GROMACS .gro file of N, CA and C in nm:
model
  330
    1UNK      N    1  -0.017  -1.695   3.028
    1UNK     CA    2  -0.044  -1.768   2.907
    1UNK      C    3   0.071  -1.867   2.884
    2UNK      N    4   0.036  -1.986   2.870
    2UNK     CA    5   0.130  -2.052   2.813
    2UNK      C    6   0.165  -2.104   2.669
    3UNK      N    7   0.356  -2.102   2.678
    3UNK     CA    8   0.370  -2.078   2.565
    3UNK      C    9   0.362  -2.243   2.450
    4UNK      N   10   0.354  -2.266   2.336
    4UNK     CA   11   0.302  -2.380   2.297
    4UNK      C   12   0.419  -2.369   2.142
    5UNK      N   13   0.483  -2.445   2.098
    5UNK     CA   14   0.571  -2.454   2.019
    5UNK      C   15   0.450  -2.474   1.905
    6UNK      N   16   0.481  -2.423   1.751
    6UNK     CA   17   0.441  -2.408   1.633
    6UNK      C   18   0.490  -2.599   1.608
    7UNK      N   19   0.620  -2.595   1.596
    7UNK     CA   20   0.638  -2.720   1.543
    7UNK      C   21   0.613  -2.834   1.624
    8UNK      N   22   0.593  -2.833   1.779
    8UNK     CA   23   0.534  -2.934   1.876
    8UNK      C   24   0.385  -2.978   1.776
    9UNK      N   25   0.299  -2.842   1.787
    9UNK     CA   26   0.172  -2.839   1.752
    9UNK      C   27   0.179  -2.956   1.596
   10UNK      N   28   0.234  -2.882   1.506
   10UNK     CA   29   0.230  -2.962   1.411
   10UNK      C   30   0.277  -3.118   1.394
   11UNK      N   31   0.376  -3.197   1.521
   11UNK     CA   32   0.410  -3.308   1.519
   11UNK      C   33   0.327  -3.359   1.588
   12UNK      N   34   0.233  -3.296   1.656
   12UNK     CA   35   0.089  -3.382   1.739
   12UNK      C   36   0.032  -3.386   1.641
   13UNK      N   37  -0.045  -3.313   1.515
   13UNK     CA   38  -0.167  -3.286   1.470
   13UNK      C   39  -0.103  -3.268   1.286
   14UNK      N   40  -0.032  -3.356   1.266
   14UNK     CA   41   0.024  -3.334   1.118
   14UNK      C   42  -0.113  -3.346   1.012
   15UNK      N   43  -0.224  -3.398   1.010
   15UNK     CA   44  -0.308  -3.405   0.934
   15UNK      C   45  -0.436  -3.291   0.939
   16UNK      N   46  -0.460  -3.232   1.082
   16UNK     CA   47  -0.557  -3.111   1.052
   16UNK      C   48  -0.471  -2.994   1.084
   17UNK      N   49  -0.362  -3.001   1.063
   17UNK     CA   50  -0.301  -2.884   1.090
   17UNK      C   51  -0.248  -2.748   0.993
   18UNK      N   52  -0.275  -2.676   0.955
   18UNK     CA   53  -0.236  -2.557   0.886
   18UNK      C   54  -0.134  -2.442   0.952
   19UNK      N   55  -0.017  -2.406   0.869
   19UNK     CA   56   0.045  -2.309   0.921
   19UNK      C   57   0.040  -2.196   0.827
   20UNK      N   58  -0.005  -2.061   0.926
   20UNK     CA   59  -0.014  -1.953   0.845
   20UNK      C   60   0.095  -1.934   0.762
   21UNK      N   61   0.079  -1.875   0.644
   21UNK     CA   62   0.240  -1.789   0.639
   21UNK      C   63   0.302  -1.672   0.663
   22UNK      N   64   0.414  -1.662   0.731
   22UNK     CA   65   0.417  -1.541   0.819
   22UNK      C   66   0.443  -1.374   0.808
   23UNK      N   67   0.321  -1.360   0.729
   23UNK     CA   68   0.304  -1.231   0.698
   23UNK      C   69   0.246  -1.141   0.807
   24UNK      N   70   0.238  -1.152   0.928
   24UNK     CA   71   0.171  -1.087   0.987
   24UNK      C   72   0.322  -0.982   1.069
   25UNK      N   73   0.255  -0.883   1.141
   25UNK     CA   74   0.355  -0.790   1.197
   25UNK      C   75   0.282  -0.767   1.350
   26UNK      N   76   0.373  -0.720   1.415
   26UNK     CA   77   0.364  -0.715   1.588
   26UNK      C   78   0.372  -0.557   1.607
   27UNK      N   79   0.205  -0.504   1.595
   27UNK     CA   80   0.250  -0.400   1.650
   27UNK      C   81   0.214  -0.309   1.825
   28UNK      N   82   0.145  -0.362   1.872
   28UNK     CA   83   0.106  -0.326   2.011
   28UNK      C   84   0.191  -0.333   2.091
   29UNK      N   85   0.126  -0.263   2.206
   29UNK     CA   86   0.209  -0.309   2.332
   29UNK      C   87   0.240  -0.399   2.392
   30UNK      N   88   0.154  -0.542   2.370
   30UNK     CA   89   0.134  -0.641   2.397
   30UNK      C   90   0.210  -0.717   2.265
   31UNK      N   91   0.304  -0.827   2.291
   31UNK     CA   92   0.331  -0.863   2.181
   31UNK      C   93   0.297  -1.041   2.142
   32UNK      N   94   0.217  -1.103   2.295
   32UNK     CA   95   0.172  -1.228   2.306
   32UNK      C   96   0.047  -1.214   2.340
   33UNK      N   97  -0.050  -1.266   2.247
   33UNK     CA   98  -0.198  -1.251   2.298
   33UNK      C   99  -0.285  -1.390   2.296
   34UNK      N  100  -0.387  -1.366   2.344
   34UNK     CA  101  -0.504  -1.541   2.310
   34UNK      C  102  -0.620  -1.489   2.366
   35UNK      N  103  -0.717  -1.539   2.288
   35UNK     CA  104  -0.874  -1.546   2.350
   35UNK      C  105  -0.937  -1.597   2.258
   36UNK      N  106  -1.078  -1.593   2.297
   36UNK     CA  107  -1.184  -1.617   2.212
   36UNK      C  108  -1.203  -1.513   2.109
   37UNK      N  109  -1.242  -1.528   2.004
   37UNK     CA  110  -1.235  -1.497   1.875
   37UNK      C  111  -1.398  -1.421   1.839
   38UNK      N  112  -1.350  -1.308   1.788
   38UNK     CA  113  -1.509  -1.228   1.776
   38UNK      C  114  -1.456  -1.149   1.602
   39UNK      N  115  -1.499  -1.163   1.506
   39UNK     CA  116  -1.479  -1.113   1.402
   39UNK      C  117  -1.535  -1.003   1.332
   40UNK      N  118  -1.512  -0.971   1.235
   40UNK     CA  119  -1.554  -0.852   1.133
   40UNK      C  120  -1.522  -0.853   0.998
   41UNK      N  121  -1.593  -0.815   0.900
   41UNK     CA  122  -1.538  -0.853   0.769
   41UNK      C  123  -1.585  -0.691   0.710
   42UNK      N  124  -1.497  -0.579   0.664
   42UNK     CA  125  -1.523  -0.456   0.624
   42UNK      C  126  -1.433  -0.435   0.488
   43UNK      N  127  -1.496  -0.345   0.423
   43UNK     CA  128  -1.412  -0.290   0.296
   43UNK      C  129  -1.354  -0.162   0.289
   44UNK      N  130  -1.266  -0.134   0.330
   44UNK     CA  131  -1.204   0.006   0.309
   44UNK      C  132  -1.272   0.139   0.401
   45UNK      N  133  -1.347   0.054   0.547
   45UNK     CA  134  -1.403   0.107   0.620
   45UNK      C  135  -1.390   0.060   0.791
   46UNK      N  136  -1.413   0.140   0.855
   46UNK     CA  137  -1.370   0.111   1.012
   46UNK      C  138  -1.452   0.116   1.077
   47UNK      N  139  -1.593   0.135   1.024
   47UNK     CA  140  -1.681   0.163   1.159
   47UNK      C  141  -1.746   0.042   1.223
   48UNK      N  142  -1.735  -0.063   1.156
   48UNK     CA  143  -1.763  -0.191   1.223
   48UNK      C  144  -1.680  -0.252   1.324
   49UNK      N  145  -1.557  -0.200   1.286
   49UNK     CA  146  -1.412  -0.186   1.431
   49UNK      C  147  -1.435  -0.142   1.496
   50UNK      N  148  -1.475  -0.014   1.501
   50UNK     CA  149  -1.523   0.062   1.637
   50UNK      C  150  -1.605   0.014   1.692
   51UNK      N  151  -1.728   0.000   1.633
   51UNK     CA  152  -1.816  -0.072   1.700
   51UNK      C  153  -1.807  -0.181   1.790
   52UNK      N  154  -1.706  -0.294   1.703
   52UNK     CA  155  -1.685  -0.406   1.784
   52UNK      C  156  -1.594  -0.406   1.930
   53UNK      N  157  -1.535  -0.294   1.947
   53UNK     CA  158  -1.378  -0.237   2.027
   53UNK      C  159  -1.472  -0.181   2.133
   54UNK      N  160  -1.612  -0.068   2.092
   54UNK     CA  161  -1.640  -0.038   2.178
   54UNK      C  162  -1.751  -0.118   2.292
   55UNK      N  163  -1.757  -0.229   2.234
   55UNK     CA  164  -1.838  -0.340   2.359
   55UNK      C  165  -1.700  -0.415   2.457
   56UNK      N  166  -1.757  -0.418   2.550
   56UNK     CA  167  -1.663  -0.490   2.660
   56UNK      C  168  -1.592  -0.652   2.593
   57UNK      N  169  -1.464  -0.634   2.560
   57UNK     CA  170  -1.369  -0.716   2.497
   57UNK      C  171  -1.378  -0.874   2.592
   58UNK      N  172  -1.355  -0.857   2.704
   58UNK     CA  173  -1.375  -0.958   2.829
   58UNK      C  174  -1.269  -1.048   2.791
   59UNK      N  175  -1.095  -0.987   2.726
   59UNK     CA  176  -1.005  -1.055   2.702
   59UNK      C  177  -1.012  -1.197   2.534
   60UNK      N  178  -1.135  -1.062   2.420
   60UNK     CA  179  -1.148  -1.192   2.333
   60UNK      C  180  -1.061  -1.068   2.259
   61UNK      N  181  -1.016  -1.163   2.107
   61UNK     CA  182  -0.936  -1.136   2.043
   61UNK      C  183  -1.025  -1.089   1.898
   62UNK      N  184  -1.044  -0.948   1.845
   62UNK     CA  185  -1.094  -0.897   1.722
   62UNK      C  186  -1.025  -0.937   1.615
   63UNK      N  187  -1.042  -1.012   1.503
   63UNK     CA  188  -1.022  -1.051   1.374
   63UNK      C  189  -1.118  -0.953   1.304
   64UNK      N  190  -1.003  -0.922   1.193
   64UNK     CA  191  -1.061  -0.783   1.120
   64UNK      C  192  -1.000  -0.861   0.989
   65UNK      N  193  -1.142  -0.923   0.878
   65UNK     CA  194  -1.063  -0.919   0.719
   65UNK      C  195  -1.129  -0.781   0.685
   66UNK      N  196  -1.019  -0.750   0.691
   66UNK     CA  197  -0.997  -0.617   0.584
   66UNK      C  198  -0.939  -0.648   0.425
   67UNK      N  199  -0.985  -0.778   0.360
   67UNK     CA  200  -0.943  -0.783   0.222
   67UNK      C  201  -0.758  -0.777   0.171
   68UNK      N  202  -0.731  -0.745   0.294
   68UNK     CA  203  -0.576  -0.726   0.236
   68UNK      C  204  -0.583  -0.604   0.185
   69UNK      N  205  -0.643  -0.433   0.216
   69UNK     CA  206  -0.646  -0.376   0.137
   69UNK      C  207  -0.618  -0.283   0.194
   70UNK      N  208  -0.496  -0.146   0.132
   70UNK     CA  209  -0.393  -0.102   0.203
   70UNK      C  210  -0.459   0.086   0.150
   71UNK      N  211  -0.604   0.057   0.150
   71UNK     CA  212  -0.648   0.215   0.095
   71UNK      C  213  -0.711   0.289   0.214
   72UNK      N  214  -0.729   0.220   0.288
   72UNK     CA  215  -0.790   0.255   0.440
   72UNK      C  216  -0.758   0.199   0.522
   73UNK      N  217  -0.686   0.304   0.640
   73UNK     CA  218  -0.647   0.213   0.768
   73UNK      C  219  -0.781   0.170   0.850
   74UNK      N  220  -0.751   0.035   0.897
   74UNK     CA  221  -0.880   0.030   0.991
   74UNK      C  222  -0.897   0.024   1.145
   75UNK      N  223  -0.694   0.034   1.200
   75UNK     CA  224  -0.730   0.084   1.328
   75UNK      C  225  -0.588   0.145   1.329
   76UNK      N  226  -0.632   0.277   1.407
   76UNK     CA  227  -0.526   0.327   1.476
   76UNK      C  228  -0.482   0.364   1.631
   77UNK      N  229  -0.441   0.430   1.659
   77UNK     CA  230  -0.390   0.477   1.798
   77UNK      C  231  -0.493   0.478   1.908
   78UNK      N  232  -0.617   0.574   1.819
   78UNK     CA  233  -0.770   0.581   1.893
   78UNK      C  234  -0.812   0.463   1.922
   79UNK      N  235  -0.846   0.350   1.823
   79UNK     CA  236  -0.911   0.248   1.835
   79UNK      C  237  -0.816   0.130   1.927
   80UNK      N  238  -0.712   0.126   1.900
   80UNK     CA  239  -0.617   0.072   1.976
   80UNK      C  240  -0.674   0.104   2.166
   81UNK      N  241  -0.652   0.226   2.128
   81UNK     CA  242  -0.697   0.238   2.335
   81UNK      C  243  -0.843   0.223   2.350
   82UNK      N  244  -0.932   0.249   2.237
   82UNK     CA  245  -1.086   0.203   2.290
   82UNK      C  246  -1.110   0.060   2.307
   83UNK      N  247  -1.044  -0.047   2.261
   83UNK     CA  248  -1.012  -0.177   2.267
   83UNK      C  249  -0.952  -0.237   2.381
   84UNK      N  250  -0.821  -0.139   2.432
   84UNK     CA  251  -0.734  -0.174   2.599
   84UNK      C  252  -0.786  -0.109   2.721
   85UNK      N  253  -0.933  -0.039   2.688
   85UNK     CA  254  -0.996   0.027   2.768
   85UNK      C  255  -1.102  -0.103   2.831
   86UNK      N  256  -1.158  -0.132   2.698
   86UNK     CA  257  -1.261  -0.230   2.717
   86UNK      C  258  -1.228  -0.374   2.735
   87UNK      N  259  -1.161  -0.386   2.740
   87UNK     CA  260  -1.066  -0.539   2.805
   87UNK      C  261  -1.003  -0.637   2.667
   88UNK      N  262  -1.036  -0.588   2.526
   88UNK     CA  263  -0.969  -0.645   2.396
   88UNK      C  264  -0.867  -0.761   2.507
   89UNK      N  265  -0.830  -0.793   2.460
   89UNK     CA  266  -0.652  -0.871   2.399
   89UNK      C  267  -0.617  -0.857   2.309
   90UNK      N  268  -0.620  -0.809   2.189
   90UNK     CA  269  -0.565  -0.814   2.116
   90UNK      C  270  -0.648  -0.761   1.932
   91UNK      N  271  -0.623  -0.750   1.883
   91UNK     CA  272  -0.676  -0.698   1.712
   91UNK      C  273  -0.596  -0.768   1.594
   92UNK      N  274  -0.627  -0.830   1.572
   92UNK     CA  275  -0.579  -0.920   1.456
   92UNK      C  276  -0.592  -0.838   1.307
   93UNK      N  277  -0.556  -0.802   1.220
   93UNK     CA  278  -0.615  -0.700   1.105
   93UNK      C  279  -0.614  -0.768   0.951
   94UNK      N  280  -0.648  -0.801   0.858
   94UNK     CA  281  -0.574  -0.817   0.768
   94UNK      C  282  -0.607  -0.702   0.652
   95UNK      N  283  -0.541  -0.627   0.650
   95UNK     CA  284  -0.557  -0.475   0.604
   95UNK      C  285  -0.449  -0.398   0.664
   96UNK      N  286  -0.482  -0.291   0.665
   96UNK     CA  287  -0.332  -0.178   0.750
   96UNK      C  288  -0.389  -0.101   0.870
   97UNK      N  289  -0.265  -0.044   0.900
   97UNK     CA  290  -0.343   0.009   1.001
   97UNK      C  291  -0.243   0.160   0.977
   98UNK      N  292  -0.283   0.280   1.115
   98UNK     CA  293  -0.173   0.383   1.122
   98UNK      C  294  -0.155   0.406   1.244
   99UNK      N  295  -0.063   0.497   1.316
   99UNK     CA  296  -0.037   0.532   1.426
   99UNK      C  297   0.059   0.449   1.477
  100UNK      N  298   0.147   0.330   1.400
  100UNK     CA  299   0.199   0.268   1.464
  100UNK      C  300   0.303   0.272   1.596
  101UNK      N  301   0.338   0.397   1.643
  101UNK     CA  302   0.462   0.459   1.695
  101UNK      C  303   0.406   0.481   1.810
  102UNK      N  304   0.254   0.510   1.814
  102UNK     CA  305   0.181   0.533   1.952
  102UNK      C  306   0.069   0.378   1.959
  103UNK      N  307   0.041   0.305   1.884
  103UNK     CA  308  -0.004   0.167   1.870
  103UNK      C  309   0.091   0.108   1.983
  104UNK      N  310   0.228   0.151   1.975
  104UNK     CA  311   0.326   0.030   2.029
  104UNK      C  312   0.325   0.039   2.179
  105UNK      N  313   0.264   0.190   2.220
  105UNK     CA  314   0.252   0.222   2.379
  105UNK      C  315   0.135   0.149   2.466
  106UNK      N  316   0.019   0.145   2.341
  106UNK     CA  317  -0.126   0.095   2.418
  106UNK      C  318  -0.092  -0.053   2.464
  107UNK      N  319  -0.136  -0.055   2.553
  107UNK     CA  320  -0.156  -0.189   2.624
  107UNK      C  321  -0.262  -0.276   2.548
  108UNK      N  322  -0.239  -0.310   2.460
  108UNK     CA  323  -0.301  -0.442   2.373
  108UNK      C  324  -0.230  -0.506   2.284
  109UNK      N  325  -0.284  -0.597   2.191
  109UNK     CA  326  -0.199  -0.674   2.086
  109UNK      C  327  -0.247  -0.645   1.948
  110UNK      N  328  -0.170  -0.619   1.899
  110UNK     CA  329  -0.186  -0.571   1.737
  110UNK      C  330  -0.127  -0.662   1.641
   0.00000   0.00000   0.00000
């Protein structure tokens, strides 16, 4: 994968360009990821994660809005390896997750 500077990006593309703000955290084994983009939108529930983790990933990247909402994790340790099993790259979350300590062993991106 190659790597692509944040502020390069933004001095090519100053008018459609958006920068997140950097609230996000690195927790996988993987700590650089990219693919195509396959999503989910759940409330204080995980089974649409699983679901999506357990079809063949083929190196795309799971976006999970989870609302920002810190009452249910929506992936952990389990789902983490059903994801690096099935070829994921990576799990994007915006919500929480648990298991982080064994998250950091699986071979994917969190």
């Amino acid at each position: 994968m190659r790597s692509v500077k944040t502020a390069d990006l933004c001095d090519l593309y100053p008018p459609e360009l958006e920068v997140a703000i950097p609230l996000l955290r690195s927790y996988g084994g993987i700590k650089t990821f990219s693919g195509q983009i396959a999503t989910v939108q759940v409330v204080n529930d995980n089974v649409l994660v699983r679901q999506a983790l357990e079809e063949q990933g083929n190196g795309r990247v799971l976006v999970v809005d989870g609302g920002g909402s810190l009452e249910c994790a929506l992936v952990g340790d389990q789902l983490a390896e059903i994801g690096a099993r099935n070829g994921w790259a990576g799990i994007v979350i915006y919500g929480c997750i648990r298991d982080s300590e064994a998250i950091a062993n699986v071979p994917i991106g969190v």
